[in-house]
mmCIF file of C-alpha atoms in Angstrom:
data_model
loop_
_atom_site.group_PDB
_atom_site.id
_atom_site.type_symbol
_atom_site.label_atom_id
_atom_site.label_comp_id
_atom_site.label_asym_id
_atom_site.label_seq_id
_atom_site.Cartn_x
_atom_site.Cartn_y
_atom_site.Cartn_z
ATOM 1 C CA MET X 1 -8.356 1.634 28.406
ATOM 2 C CA SER X 2 -6.767 4.852 26.938
ATOM 3 C CA GLN X 3 -8.782 7.027 24.701
ATOM 4 C CA VAL X 4 -7.429 6.559 21.034
ATOM 5 C CA SER X 5 -7.818 9.039 18.349
ATOM 6 C CA ILE X 6 -7.604 8.099 14.673
ATOM 7 C CA ILE X 7 -6.231 10.233 11.859
ATOM 8 C CA ILE X 8 -6.947 9.881 8.189
ATOM 9 C CA PRO X 9 -5.116 12.204 5.786
ATOM 10 C CA THR X 10 -7.079 12.599 2.396
ATOM 11 C CA LEU X 11 -6.690 14.010 -0.804
ATOM 12 C CA ASN X 12 -9.126 12.863 -3.513
ATOM 13 C CA GLU X 13 -9.926 9.686 -1.721
ATOM 14 C CA ALA X 14 -14.073 9.870 -2.258
ATOM 15 C CA THR X 15 -13.910 6.197 -4.070
ATOM 16 C CA ASN X 16 -12.304 4.782 -0.686
ATOM 17 C CA LEU X 17 -13.009 6.667 2.015
ATOM 18 C CA GLY X 18 -17.064 6.038 2.215
ATOM 19 C CA ARG X 19 -16.357 2.099 2.996
ATOM 20 C CA THR X 20 -13.161 3.247 5.505
ATOM 21 C CA LEU X 21 -14.972 5.199 7.634
ATOM 22 C CA ARG X 22 -18.480 3.098 7.795
ATOM 23 C CA GLN X 23 -16.094 0.186 8.918
ATOM 24 C CA LEU X 24 -14.986 2.416 11.927
ATOM 25 C CA THR X 25 -18.439 2.562 13.044
ATOM 26 C CA LEU X 26 -18.240 -1.219 13.663
ATOM 27 C CA LEU X 27 -15.251 -0.610 16.070
ATOM 28 C CA ASN X 28 -15.859 -2.457 19.514
ATOM 29 C CA PRO X 29 -15.105 -0.386 21.665
ATOM 30 C CA PRO X 30 -15.112 2.918 19.544
ATOM 31 C CA PRO X 31 -12.421 5.025 19.236
ATOM 32 C CA SER X 32 -12.853 8.604 21.516
ATOM 33 C CA GLU X 33 -12.804 10.378 17.685
ATOM 34 C CA VAL X 34 -12.182 10.143 13.931
ATOM 35 C CA ILE X 35 -10.494 13.072 12.506
ATOM 36 C CA VAL X 36 -10.165 13.417 8.510
ATOM 37 C CA VAL X 37 -7.747 16.253 7.509
ATOM 38 C CA ASP X 38 -8.268 17.093 3.356
ATOM 39 C CA GLY X 39 -5.612 18.174 2.097
ATOM 40 C CA GLY X 40 -7.727 20.172 -0.384
ATOM 41 C CA SER X 41 -9.439 17.392 -2.839
ATOM 42 C CA GLN X 42 -11.398 18.470 -5.891
ATOM 43 C CA ASP X 43 -13.518 15.539 -5.508
ATOM 44 C CA GLN X 44 -16.575 14.966 -3.166
ATOM 45 C CA THR X 45 -14.165 13.403 -0.104
ATOM 46 C CA VAL X 46 -14.968 16.586 2.459
ATOM 47 C CA THR X 47 -19.074 15.625 1.167
ATOM 48 C CA VAL X 48 -18.267 12.120 1.713
ATOM 49 C CA ALA X 49 -16.451 12.253 4.829
ATOM 50 C CA LYS X 50 -19.348 15.101 6.494
ATOM 51 C CA GLN X 51 -22.333 12.762 5.205
ATOM 52 C CA ILE X 52 -20.939 9.599 7.238
ATOM 53 C CA PHE X 53 -20.003 11.896 10.588
ATOM 54 C CA GLU X 54 -23.665 12.990 10.071
ATOM 55 C CA SER X 55 -25.483 9.872 9.845
ATOM 56 C CA PHE X 56 -23.408 7.741 12.202
ATOM 57 C CA ASN X 57 -23.192 10.602 14.790
ATOM 58 C CA GLN X 58 -24.486 8.195 17.562
ATOM 59 C CA THR X 59 -21.374 5.785 17.320
ATOM 60 C CA LEU X 60 -18.854 7.820 15.761
ATOM 61 C CA ASN X 61 -17.254 10.934 16.591
ATOM 62 C CA GLY X 62 -15.869 12.346 13.917
ATOM 63 C CA GLN X 63 -15.006 15.691 12.664
ATOM 64 C CA VAL X 64 -13.402 17.064 9.302
ATOM 65 C CA LEU X 65 -10.176 19.221 9.422
ATOM 66 C CA LEU X 66 -9.182 21.190 5.959
ATOM 67 C CA SER X 67 -5.516 21.481 5.924
ATOM 68 C CA GLN X 68 -3.841 24.593 4.055
ATOM 69 C CA GLN X 69 -1.866 22.646 1.985
ATOM 70 C CA PRO X 70 -1.526 18.818 0.340
ATOM 71 C CA GLY X 71 1.086 16.644 2.105
ATOM 72 C CA ARG X 72 0.584 13.929 4.338
ATOM 73 C CA SER X 73 2.982 14.707 6.749
ATOM 74 C CA LEU X 74 1.514 18.172 7.034
ATOM 75 C CA GLN X 75 -2.165 16.897 7.325
ATOM 76 C CA MET X 76 -1.076 14.105 10.081
ATOM 77 C CA ASN X 77 0.542 16.606 12.100
ATOM 78 C CA TYR X 78 -2.405 19.160 12.099
ATOM 79 C CA GLY X 79 -4.874 16.014 12.859
ATOM 80 C CA ALA X 80 -2.462 15.250 15.676
ATOM 81 C CA SER X 81 -2.699 18.507 17.462
ATOM 82 C CA ALA X 82 -6.553 19.049 17.171
ATOM 83 C CA ALA X 83 -6.876 15.055 18.533
ATOM 84 C CA THR X 84 -7.910 14.656 22.131
ATOM 85 C CA GLY X 85 -6.766 11.053 22.874
ATOM 86 C CA ASP X 86 -4.126 9.378 24.612
ATOM 87 C CA ILE X 87 -2.898 7.240 21.447
ATOM 88 C CA LEU X 88 -2.614 8.674 18.128
ATOM 89 C CA CYS X 89 -3.909 6.011 15.013
ATOM 90 C CA PHE X 90 -2.684 6.970 11.829
ATOM 91 C CA LEU X 91 -4.832 5.555 9.297
ATOM 92 C CA HIS X 92 -5.283 5.842 5.220
ATOM 93 C CA ALA X 93 -7.886 6.111 3.589
ATOM 94 C CA ASP X 94 -7.990 3.413 1.698
ATOM 95 C CA THR X 95 -7.067 0.927 4.482
ATOM 96 C CA TRP X 96 -9.325 -1.285 6.187
ATOM 97 C CA VAL X 97 -8.956 -2.750 10.195
ATOM 98 C CA PRO X 98 -10.216 -5.287 12.487
ATOM 99 C CA ASP X 99 -13.147 -4.216 14.525
ATOM 100 C CA ASP X 100 -11.088 -4.730 17.768
ATOM 101 C CA LEU X 101 -8.603 -2.314 16.615
ATOM 102 C CA ILE X 102 -8.836 -0.480 19.129
ATOM 103 C CA THR X 103 -8.733 -3.058 21.738
ATOM 104 C CA VAL X 104 -5.214 -4.626 20.475
ATOM 105 C CA ILE X 105 -3.852 -0.834 19.965
ATOM 106 C CA ASN X 106 -4.331 -0.600 24.016
ATOM 107 C CA LYS X 107 -2.808 -4.033 24.705
ATOM 108 C CA THR X 108 -0.017 -3.353 22.768
ATOM 109 C CA LEU X 109 0.665 -0.118 23.943
ATOM 110 C CA ALA X 110 0.079 -1.207 27.386
ATOM 111 C CA GLU X 111 3.531 -2.878 27.502
ATOM 112 C CA PRO X 112 5.805 0.298 28.298
ATOM 113 C CA THR X 113 8.598 -0.982 26.391
ATOM 114 C CA VAL X 114 6.747 -0.495 23.171
ATOM 115 C CA ALA X 115 6.685 3.250 21.527
ATOM 116 C CA CYS X 116 4.893 2.440 18.134
ATOM 117 C CA GLY X 117 3.173 -0.383 16.601
ATOM 118 C CA GLY X 118 1.564 -1.517 13.447
ATOM 119 C CA PHE X 119 -0.339 -3.987 11.375
ATOM 120 C CA ILE X 120 0.967 -6.756 8.552
ATOM 121 C CA SER X 121 -0.935 -5.205 5.704
ATOM 122 C CA LEU X 122 -2.507 -7.468 3.043
ATOM 123 C CA MET X 123 -2.542 -5.699 -0.210
ATOM 124 C CA SER X 124 -5.751 -6.908 -2.455
ATOM 125 C CA GLY X 125 -8.164 -5.126 -5.002
ATOM 126 C CA SER X 126 -11.281 -6.336 -6.406
ATOM 127 C CA GLN X 127 -9.887 -8.756 -8.429
ATOM 128 C CA THR X 128 -6.844 -10.459 -6.697
ATOM 129 C CA THR X 129 -4.778 -10.272 -3.629
ATOM 130 C CA ARG X 130 -0.909 -9.301 -3.725
ATOM 131 C CA TRP X 131 0.470 -12.108 -1.856
ATOM 132 C CA GLY X 132 4.062 -11.504 -2.757
ATOM 133 C CA ILE X 133 4.120 -7.897 -2.480
ATOM 134 C CA SER X 134 2.242 -8.091 0.782
ATOM 135 C CA LEU X 135 4.796 -10.981 1.545
ATOM 136 C CA HIS X 136 8.185 -8.486 0.843
ATOM 137 C CA ASN X 137 6.430 -5.846 2.655
ATOM 138 C CA TYR X 138 5.911 -8.041 5.685
ATOM 139 C CA LEU X 139 9.696 -9.065 5.379
ATOM 140 C CA LYS X 140 11.014 -5.312 4.578
ATOM 141 C CA THR X 141 9.702 -4.223 8.535
ATOM 142 C CA TYR X 142 12.459 -6.894 9.468
ATOM 143 C CA TYR X 143 14.968 -6.908 6.851
ATOM 144 C CA ALA X 144 15.204 -2.929 5.699
ATOM 145 C CA PRO X 145 16.643 -1.887 9.362
ATOM 146 C CA LEU X 146 18.633 -5.192 9.898
ATOM 147 C CA LEU X 147 20.205 -3.565 6.685
ATOM 148 C CA PHE X 148 20.791 -0.343 7.200
ATOM 149 C CA LYS X 149 20.480 0.208 10.992
ATOM 150 C CA PRO X 150 21.751 -2.817 12.798
ATOM 151 C CA HIS X 151 22.408 -0.935 15.755
ATOM 152 C CA LEU X 152 19.293 0.036 15.992
ATOM 153 C CA PHE X 153 17.558 -3.221 14.858
ATOM 154 C CA PHE X 154 18.816 -4.765 18.076
ATOM 155 C CA ARG X 155 17.597 -1.915 20.279
ATOM 156 C CA GLY X 156 14.039 -2.564 18.765
ATOM 157 C CA LEU X 157 14.089 -0.865 15.347
ATOM 158 C CA ARG X 158 11.276 -2.117 12.747
ATOM 159 C CA LEU X 159 9.993 -0.023 9.768
ATOM 160 C CA LEU X 160 6.546 0.347 9.489
ATOM 161 C CA PHE X 161 5.019 2.419 6.686
ATOM 162 C CA GLY X 162 1.570 3.995 6.439
ATOM 163 C CA ASP X 163 -0.745 1.207 4.889
ATOM 164 C CA GLN X 164 0.357 -0.839 8.402
ATOM 165 C CA VAL X 165 -1.695 1.735 10.685
ATOM 166 C CA MET X 166 0.865 2.888 12.921
ATOM 167 C CA PHE X 167 -0.168 3.927 16.073
ATOM 168 C CA CYS X 168 1.869 5.491 19.089
ATOM 169 C CA ARG X 169 1.353 7.353 22.269
ATOM 170 C CA ARG X 170 0.383 11.119 22.052
ATOM 171 C CA ILE X 171 2.912 12.202 24.144
ATOM 172 C CA ASP X 172 5.910 10.112 22.510
ATOM 173 C CA PHE X 173 4.686 11.394 19.002
ATOM 174 C CA TRP X 174 5.027 15.270 20.335
ATOM 175 C CA ASP X 175 8.332 14.292 22.268
ATOM 176 C CA CYS X 176 9.752 13.350 18.743
ATOM 177 C CA GLY X 177 8.631 16.130 16.924
ATOM 178 C CA GLY X 178 6.086 14.473 15.105
ATOM 179 C CA PHE X 179 6.073 13.671 11.125
ATOM 180 C CA ASP X 180 9.091 15.729 9.555
ATOM 181 C CA GLU X 181 6.620 18.043 7.224
ATOM 182 C CA ALA X 182 9.871 18.628 5.088
ATOM 183 C CA LEU X 183 9.394 14.717 3.808
ATOM 184 C CA PRO X 184 6.944 14.304 1.060
ATOM 185 C CA ILE X 185 7.510 10.686 1.395
ATOM 186 C CA MET X 186 9.369 8.083 3.950
ATOM 187 C CA GLU X 187 7.613 9.578 6.708
ATOM 188 C CA ASP X 188 6.255 6.837 8.075
ATOM 189 C CA GLY X 189 9.775 5.597 8.494
ATOM 190 C CA ASP X 190 11.822 8.350 9.530
ATOM 191 C CA LEU X 191 8.988 8.272 12.456
ATOM 192 C CA CYS X 192 10.122 5.119 13.352
ATOM 193 C CA LEU X 193 13.819 6.018 13.388
ATOM 194 C CA LYS X 194 12.958 8.706 15.661
ATOM 195 C CA LEU X 195 10.111 6.867 18.119
ATOM 196 C CA VAL X 196 12.902 3.830 18.735
ATOM 197 C CA LYS X 197 14.717 6.267 20.753
ATOM 198 C CA LYS X 198 11.276 5.843 23.264
ATOM 199 C CA GLY X 199 10.725 2.476 23.107
ATOM 200 C CA ARG X 200 10.710 -0.765 20.730
ATOM 201 C CA ILE X 201 8.649 -0.582 17.179
ATOM 202 C CA TYR X 202 6.323 -3.528 17.026
ATOM 203 C CA LEU X 203 4.571 -5.540 14.317
ATOM 204 C CA VAL X 204 1.437 -6.968 15.543
ATOM 205 C CA ASN X 205 0.521 -10.463 14.326
ATOM 206 C CA ARG X 206 -2.519 -9.154 12.596
ATOM 207 C CA ILE X 207 -4.038 -8.061 9.466
ATOM 208 C CA VAL X 208 -5.307 -5.156 8.040
ATOM 209 C CA GLN X 209 -6.344 -4.563 4.409
ATOM 210 C CA SER X 210 -4.844 -1.786 2.051
ATOM 211 C CA SER X 211 -5.855 -1.124 -1.518
ATOM 212 C CA ASP X 212 -3.522 -2.703 -4.341
ATOM 213 C CA ARG X 213 -4.323 0.573 -6.666
ATOM 214 C CA ARG X 214 -0.755 1.387 -7.204
ATOM 215 C CA VAL X 215 0.279 -1.966 -7.833
ATOM 216 C CA ALA X 216 -2.706 -2.520 -10.571
ATOM 217 C CA LYS X 217 -1.638 0.765 -12.196
ATOM 218 C CA TRP X 218 2.224 -0.116 -12.195
ATOM 219 C CA GLY X 219 1.930 -4.276 -12.543
ATOM 220 C CA SER X 220 3.898 -6.152 -9.606
ATOM 221 C CA PHE X 221 7.220 -6.258 -11.539
ATOM 222 C CA LYS X 222 7.599 -2.876 -11.753
ATOM 223 C CA ALA X 223 6.022 -1.842 -8.500
ATOM 224 C CA THR X 224 8.260 -4.430 -6.539
ATOM 225 C CA GLY X 225 11.119 -2.464 -8.824
ATOM 226 C CA ILE X 226 10.158 0.858 -7.484
ATOM 227 C CA TYR X 227 9.305 -0.294 -4.180
ATOM 228 C CA LEU X 228 13.096 -1.695 -3.672
ATOM 229 C CA TYR X 229 14.888 1.071 -5.362
ATOM 230 C CA ILE X 230 13.566 3.851 -3.288
ATOM 231 C CA GLY X 231 13.922 2.144 -0.015
ATOM 232 C CA PHE X 232 17.530 1.159 -1.016
ATOM 233 C CA LEU X 233 17.984 4.608 -1.941
ATOM 234 C CA TRP X 234 16.632 6.262 1.404
ATOM 235 C CA GLY X 235 18.395 3.605 3.267
ATOM 236 C CA ILE X 236 21.699 4.951 2.446
ATOM 237 C CA GLY X 237 20.626 8.693 3.000
ATOM 238 C CA VAL X 238 19.258 9.964 -0.429
ATOM 239 C CA ASN X 239 17.083 12.757 0.099
ATOM 240 C CA ALA X 240 13.185 11.699 -0.107
ATOM 241 C CA ASN X 241 12.460 14.956 -1.931
ATOM 242 C CA TYR X 242 14.586 13.281 -4.750
ATOM 243 C CA LEU X 243 12.900 9.368 -4.469
ATOM 244 C CA LYS X 244 9.408 11.289 -4.432
ATOM 245 C CA GLN X 245 9.510 11.508 -7.975
ATOM 246 C CA PHE X 246 9.366 7.870 -8.432
ATOM 247 C CA TYR X 247 6.539 7.585 -6.128
ATOM 248 C CA GLN X 248 3.481 9.468 -7.856
ATOM 249 C CA ASP X 249 0.031 9.712 -6.410
ATOM 250 C CA ILE X 250 -2.354 7.218 -7.791
ATOM 251 C CA ARG X 251 -5.856 7.730 -7.258
#
């Protein structure tokens, strides 16, 4: 079984990070390491991470890296450069995974034609489950590449996003140049476009659970509209730096 490094980029995630890290202590088999890369949090994110790694040092090989500046691409590349596992798994601080995550990842990438994988993201909060938006996000994995990159769709392109817990072989990740650090948004979709040159992008038929905080802030209709607007413009080649203004950070 290949060694899996889990990389978590954080910025002011003290509220969610504790639960995510505690859940990782239950993984069976465990990951080879968990790397939290913080982009300059002003809350207790770093303290939470260090406390949990210290408390569970027998079951969770963890470390905290401090990046020079915030930026998800920068942080994830920084974590990937420090990782020692054969497989890199990129996990958001507000996403929770099944306890057989490592087995699922290894089984998926045991197929040599698969270059990258991810899960079906079920978006939910303390009061509700966002069934409609979760369904749309699932369908978007397929219809977006079919609409905008049909030649790549038939070669195995599927568009995965960060809350789907993307994973790939470390060698393929670096051969493709990793995440584009110039992109403030859509770096995950961009990585799929690069990794499809190595093999298929595969959507695992399993669920991960992601926070609905953005939808809770915006409302379902506004959130859906923004997702569609950003996705369409990115699909036709609009610069991601322009699109970032419509996708503000929400904590």
